[in-house]
JSON list of C-alpha atoms in Angstrom, two decimals:
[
{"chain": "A", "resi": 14, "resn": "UNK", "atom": "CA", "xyz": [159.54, 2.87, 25.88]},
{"chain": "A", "resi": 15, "resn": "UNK", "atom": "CA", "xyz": [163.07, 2.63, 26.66]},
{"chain": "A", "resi": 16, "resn": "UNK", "atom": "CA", "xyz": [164.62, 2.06, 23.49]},
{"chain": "A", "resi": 17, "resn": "UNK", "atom": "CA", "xyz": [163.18, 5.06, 21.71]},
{"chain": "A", "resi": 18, "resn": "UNK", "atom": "CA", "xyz": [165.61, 6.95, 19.89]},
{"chain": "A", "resi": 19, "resn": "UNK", "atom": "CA", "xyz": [165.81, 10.44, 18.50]},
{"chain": "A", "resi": 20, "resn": "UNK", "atom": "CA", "xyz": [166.45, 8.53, 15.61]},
{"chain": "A", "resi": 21, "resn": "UNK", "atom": "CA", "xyz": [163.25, 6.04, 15.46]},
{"chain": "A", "resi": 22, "resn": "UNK", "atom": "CA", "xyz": [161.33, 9.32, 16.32]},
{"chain": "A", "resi": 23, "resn": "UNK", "atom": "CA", "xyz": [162.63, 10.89, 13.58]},
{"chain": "A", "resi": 24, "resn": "UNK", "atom": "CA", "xyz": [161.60, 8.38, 11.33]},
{"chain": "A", "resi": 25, "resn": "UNK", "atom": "CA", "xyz": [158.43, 8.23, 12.78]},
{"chain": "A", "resi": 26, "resn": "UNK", "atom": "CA", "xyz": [157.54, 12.38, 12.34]},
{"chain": "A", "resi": 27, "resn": "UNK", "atom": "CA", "xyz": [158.54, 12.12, 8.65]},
{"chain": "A", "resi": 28, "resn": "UNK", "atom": "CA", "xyz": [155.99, 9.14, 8.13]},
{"chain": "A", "resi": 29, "resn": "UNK", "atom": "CA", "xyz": [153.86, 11.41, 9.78]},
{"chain": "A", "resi": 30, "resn": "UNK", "atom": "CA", "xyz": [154.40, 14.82, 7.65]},
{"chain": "A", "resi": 31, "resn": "UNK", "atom": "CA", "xyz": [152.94, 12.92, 5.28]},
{"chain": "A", "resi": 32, "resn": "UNK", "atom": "CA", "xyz": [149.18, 12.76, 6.46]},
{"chain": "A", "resi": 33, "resn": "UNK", "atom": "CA", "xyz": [148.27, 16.24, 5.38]},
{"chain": "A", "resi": 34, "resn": "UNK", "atom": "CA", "xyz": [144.56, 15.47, 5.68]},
{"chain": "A", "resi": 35, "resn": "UNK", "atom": "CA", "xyz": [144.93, 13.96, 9.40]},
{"chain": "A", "resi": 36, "resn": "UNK", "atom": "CA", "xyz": [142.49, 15.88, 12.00]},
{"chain": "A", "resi": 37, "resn": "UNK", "atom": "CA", "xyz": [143.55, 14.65, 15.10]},
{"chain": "A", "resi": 38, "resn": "UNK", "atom": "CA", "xyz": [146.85, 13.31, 16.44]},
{"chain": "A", "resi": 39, "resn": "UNK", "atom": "CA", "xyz": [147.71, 12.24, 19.55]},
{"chain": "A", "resi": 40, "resn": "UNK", "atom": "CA", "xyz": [151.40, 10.81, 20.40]},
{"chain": "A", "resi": 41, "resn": "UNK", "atom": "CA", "xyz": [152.51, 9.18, 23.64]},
{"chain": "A", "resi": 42, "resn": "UNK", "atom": "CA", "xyz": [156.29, 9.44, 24.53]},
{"chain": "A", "resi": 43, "resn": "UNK", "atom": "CA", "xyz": [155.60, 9.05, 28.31]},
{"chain": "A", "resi": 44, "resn": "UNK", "atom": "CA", "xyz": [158.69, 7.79, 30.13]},
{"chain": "A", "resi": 45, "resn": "UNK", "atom": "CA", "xyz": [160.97, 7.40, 26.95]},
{"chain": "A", "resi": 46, "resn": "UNK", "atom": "CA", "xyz": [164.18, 7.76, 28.33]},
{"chain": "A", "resi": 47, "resn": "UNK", "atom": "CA", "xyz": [166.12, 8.30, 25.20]},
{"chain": "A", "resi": 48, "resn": "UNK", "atom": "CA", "xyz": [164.51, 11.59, 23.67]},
{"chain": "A", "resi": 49, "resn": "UNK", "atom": "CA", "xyz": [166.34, 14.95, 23.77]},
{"chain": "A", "resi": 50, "resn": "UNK", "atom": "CA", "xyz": [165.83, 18.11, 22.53]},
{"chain": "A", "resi": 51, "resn": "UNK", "atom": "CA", "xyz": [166.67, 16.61, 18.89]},
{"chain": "A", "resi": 52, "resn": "UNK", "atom": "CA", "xyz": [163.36, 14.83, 18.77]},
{"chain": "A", "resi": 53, "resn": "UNK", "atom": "CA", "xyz": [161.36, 17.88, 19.13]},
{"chain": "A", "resi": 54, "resn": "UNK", "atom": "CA", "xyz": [162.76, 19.12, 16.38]},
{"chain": "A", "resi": 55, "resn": "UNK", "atom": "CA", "xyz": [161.77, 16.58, 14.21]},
{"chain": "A", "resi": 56, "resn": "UNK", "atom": "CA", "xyz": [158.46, 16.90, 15.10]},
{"chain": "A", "resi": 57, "resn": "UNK", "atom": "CA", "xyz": [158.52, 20.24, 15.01]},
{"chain": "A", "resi": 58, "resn": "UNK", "atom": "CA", "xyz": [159.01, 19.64, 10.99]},
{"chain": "A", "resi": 59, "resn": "UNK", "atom": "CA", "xyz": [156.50, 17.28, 10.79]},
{"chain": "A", "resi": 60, "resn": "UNK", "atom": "CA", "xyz": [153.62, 18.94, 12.47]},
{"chain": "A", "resi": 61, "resn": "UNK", "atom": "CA", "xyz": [154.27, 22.16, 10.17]},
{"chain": "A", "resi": 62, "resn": "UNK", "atom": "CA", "xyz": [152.77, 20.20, 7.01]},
{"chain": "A", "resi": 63, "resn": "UNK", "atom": "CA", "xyz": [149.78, 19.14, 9.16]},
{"chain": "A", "resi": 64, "resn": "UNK", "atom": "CA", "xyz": [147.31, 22.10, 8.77]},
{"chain": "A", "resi": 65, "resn": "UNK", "atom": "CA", "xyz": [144.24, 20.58, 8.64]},
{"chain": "A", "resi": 66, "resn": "UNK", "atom": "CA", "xyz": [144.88, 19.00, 12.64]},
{"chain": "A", "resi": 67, "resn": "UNK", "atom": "CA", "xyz": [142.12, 20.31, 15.11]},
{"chain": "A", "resi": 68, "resn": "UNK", "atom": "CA", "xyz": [143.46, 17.97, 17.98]},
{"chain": "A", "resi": 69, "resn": "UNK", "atom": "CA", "xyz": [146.27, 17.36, 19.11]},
{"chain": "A", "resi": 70, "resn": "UNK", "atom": "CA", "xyz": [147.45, 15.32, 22.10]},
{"chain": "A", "resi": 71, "resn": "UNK", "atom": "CA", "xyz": [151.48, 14.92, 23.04]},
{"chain": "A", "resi": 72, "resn": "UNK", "atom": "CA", "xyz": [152.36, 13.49, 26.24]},
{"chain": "A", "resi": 73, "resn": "UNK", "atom": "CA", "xyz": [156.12, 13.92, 27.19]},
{"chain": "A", "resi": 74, "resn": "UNK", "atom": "CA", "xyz": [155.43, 12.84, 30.33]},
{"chain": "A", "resi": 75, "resn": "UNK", "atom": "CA", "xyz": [158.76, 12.12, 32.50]},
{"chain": "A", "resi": 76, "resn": "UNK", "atom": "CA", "xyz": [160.81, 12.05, 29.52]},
{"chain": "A", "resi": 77, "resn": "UNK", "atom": "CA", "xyz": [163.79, 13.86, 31.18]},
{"chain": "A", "resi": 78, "resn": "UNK", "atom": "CA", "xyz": [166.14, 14.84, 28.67]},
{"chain": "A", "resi": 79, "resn": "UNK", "atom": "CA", "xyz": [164.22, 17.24, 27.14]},
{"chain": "A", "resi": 80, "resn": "UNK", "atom": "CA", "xyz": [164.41, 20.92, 28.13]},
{"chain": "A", "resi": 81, "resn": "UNK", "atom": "CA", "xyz": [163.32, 24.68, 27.21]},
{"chain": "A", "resi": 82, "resn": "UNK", "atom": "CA", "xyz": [165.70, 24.31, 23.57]},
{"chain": "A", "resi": 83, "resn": "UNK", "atom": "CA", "xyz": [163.06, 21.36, 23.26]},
{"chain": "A", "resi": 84, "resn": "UNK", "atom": "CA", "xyz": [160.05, 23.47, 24.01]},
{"chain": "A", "resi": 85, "resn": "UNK", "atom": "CA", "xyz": [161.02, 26.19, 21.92]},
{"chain": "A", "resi": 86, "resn": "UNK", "atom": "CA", "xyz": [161.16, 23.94, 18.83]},
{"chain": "A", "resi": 87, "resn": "UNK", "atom": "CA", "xyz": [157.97, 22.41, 19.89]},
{"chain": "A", "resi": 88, "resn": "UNK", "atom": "CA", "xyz": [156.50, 25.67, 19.96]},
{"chain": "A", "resi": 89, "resn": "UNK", "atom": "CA", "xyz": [157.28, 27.03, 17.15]},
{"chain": "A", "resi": 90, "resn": "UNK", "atom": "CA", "xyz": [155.48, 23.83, 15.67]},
{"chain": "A", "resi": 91, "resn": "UNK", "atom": "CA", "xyz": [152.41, 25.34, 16.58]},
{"chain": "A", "resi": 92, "resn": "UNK", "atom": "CA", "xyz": [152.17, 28.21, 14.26]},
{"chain": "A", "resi": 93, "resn": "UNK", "atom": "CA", "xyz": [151.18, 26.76, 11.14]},
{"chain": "A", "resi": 94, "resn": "UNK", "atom": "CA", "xyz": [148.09, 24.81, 13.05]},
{"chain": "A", "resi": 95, "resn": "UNK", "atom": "CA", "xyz": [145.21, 27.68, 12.53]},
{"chain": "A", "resi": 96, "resn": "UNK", "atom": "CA", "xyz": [142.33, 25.09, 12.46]},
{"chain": "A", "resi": 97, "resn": "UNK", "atom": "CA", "xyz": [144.11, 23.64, 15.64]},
{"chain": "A", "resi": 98, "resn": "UNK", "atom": "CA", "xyz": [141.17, 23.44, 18.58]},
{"chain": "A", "resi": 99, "resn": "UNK", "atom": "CA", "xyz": [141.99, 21.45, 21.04]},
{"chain": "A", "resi": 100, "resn": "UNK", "atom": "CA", "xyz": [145.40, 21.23, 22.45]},
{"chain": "A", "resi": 101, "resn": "UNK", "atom": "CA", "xyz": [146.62, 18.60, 25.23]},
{"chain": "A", "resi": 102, "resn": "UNK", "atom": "CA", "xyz": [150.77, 18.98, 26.38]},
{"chain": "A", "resi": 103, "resn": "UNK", "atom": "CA", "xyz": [151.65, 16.43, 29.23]},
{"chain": "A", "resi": 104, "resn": "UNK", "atom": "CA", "xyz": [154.82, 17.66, 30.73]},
{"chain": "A", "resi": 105, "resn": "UNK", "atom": "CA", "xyz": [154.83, 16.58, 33.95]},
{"chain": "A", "resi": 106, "resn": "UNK", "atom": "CA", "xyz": [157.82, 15.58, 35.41]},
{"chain": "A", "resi": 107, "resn": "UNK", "atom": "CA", "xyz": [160.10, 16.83, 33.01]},
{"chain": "A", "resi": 108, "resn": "UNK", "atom": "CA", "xyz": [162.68, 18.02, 35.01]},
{"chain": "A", "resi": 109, "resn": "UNK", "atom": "CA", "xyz": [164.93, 20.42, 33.51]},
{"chain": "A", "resi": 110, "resn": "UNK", "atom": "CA", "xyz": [161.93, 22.85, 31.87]},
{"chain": "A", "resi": 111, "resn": "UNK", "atom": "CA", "xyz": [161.80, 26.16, 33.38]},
{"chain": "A", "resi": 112, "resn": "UNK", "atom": "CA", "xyz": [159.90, 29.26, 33.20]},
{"chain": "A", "resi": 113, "resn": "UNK", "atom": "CA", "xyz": [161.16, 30.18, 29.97]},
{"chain": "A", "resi": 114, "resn": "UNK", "atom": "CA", "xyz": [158.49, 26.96, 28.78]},
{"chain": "A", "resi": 115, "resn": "UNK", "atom": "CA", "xyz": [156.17, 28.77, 30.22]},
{"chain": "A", "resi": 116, "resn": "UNK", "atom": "CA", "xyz": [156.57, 31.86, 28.21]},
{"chain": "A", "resi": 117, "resn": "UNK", "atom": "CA", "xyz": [157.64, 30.31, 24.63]},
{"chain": "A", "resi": 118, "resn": "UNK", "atom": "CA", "xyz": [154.29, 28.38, 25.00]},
{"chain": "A", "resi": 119, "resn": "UNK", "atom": "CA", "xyz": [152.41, 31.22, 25.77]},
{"chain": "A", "resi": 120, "resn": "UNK", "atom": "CA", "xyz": [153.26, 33.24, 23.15]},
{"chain": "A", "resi": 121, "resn": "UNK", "atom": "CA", "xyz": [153.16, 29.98, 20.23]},
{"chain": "A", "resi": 122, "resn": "UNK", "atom": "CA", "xyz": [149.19, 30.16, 21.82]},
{"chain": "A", "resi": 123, "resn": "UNK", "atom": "CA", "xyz": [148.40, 33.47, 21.02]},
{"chain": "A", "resi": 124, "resn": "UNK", "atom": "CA", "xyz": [147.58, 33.08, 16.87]},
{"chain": "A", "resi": 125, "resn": "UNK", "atom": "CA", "xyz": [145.58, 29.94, 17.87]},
{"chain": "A", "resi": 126, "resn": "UNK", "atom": "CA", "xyz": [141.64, 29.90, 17.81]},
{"chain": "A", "resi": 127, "resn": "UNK", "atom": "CA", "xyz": [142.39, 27.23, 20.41]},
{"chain": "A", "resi": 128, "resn": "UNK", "atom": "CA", "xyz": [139.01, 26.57, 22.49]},
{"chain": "A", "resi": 129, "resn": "UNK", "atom": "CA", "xyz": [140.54, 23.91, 24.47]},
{"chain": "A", "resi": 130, "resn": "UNK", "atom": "CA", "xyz": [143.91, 23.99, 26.08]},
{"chain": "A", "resi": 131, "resn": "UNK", "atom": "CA", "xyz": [145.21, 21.53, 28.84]},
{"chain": "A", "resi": 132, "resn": "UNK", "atom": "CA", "xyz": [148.77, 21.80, 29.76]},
{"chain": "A", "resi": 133, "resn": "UNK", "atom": "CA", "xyz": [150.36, 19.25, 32.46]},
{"chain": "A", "resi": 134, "resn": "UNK", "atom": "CA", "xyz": [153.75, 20.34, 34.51]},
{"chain": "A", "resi": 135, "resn": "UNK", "atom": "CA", "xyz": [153.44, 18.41, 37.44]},
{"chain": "A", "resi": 136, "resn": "UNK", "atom": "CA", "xyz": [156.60, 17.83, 39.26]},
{"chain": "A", "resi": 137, "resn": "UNK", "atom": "CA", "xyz": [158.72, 20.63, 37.62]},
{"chain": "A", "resi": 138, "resn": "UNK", "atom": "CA", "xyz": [160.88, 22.17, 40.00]},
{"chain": "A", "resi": 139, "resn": "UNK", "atom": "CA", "xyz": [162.03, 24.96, 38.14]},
{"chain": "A", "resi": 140, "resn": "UNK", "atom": "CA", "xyz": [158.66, 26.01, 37.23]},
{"chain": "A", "resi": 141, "resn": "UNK", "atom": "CA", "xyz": [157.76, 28.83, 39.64]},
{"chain": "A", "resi": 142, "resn": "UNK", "atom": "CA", "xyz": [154.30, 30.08, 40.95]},
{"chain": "A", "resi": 143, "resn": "UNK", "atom": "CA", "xyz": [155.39, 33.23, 38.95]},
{"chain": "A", "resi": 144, "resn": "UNK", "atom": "CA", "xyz": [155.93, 31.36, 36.26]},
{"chain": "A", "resi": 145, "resn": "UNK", "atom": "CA", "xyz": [152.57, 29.93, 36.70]},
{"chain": "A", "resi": 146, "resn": "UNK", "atom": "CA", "xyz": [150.82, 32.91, 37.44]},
{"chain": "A", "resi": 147, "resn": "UNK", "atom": "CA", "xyz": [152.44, 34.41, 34.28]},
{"chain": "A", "resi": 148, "resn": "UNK", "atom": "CA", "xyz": [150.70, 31.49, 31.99]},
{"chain": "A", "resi": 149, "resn": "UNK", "atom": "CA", "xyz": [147.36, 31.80, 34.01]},
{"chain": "A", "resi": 150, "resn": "UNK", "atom": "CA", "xyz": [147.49, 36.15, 33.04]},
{"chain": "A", "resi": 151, "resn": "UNK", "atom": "CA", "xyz": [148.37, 35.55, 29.08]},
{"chain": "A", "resi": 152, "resn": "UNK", "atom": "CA", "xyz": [145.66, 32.41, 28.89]},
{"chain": "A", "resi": 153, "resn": "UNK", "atom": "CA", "xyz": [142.79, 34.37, 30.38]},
{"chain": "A", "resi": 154, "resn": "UNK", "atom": "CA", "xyz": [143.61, 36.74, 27.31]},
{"chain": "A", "resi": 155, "resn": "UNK", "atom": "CA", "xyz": [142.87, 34.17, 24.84]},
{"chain": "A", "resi": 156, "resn": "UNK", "atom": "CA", "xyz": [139.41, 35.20, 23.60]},
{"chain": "A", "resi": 157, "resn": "UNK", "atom": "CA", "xyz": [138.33, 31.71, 22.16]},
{"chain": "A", "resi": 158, "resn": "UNK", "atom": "CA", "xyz": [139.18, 29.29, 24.81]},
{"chain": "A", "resi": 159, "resn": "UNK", "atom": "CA", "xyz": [135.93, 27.72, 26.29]},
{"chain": "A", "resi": 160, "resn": "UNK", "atom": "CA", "xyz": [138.15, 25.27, 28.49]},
{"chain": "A", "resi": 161, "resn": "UNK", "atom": "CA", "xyz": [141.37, 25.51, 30.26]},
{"chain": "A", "resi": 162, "resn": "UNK", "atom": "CA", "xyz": [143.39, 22.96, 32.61]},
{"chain": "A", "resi": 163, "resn": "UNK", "atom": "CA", "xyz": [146.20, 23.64, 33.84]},
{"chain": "A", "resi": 164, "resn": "UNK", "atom": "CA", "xyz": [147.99, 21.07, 36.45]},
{"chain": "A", "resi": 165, "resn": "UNK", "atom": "CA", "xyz": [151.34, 22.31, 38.12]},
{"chain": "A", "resi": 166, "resn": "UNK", "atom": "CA", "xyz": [152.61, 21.86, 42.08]},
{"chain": "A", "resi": 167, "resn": "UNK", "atom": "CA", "xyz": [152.71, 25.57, 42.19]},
{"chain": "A", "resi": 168, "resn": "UNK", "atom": "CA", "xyz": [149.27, 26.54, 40.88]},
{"chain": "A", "resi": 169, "resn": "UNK", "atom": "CA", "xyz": [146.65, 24.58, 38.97]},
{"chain": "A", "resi": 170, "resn": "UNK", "atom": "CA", "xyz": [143.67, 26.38, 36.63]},
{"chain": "A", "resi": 171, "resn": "UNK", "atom": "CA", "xyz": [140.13, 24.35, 35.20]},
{"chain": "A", "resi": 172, "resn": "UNK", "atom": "CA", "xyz": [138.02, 26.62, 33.75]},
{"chain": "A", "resi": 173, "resn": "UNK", "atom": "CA", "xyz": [134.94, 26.45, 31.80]},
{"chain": "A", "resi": 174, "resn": "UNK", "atom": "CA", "xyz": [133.04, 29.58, 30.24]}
]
């Protein structure tokens, strides 16, 4: 994946707005070296016309260029997804997130009836075991989550009630 442009993902999300009756969706960008911060907000955009989605699945994995400015875009995609269920973010290894993630997610979460959530940050530096513990408090608050996973060097949380 290491000609994948903000541009071609761009293109991609708007091909994608279109499928307003789609009910799951899962994207790989692992190791695209090209995305920034732009292409999250194109997908924010696209994802907003998706309401119907109960599962989604993006995987960001070492994609480096990306960074909280990213995450907040990607998290305010969230808030049109109310039949949204299950929820899978791969963000391991993406170096220049911090804490502030952390708490942008959180809060995106918290008008979700989401009762799976799996969040991956291995390999973040800048991600603290406050930070951490701060995302462990606020999910344990979310009433309809029957799973959680959540994978960091500082602190890691699989739950099932």
């Amino acid at each position: 994946c290491t000609k994948l442009t903000d541009y071609g993902l761009t293109e991609l999300f708007i091909e994608i707005s279109y499928l307003k009756d789609l009910r799951s969706l899962r994207l790989d960008f692992g190791i695209c070296e090209l995305i920034t911060d732009s292409g999250l907000r194109a997908l924010k955009e696209s994802i907003k016309p998706l309401s119907l989605l109960k599962t989604l699945t993006l995987d960001f994995t070492c994609v480096k260029r990306i960074s909280d400015i990213g995450i907040y875009s990607l998290a305010d995609s969230f808030s049109g997804l109310l039949d949204l269920r299950m929820l899978t973010l791969r963000l391991g290894y993406c170096e220049r997130l911090t804490n502030n993630s952390l708490r942008v997610l959180l809060n995106s979460f918290r008008n979700l009836k989401l009762e799976s959530l799996s969040i991956h940050l291995e390999g973040i530096e800048n991600i603290t075991k406050e930070g951490i513990k701060d995302m462990k408090d606020g999910i344990k608050t979310m009433e309809s989550l029957k799973e959680i996973k959540l994978l960091s060097n500082v602190g890691s949380m699989i739950k099932k009630f």
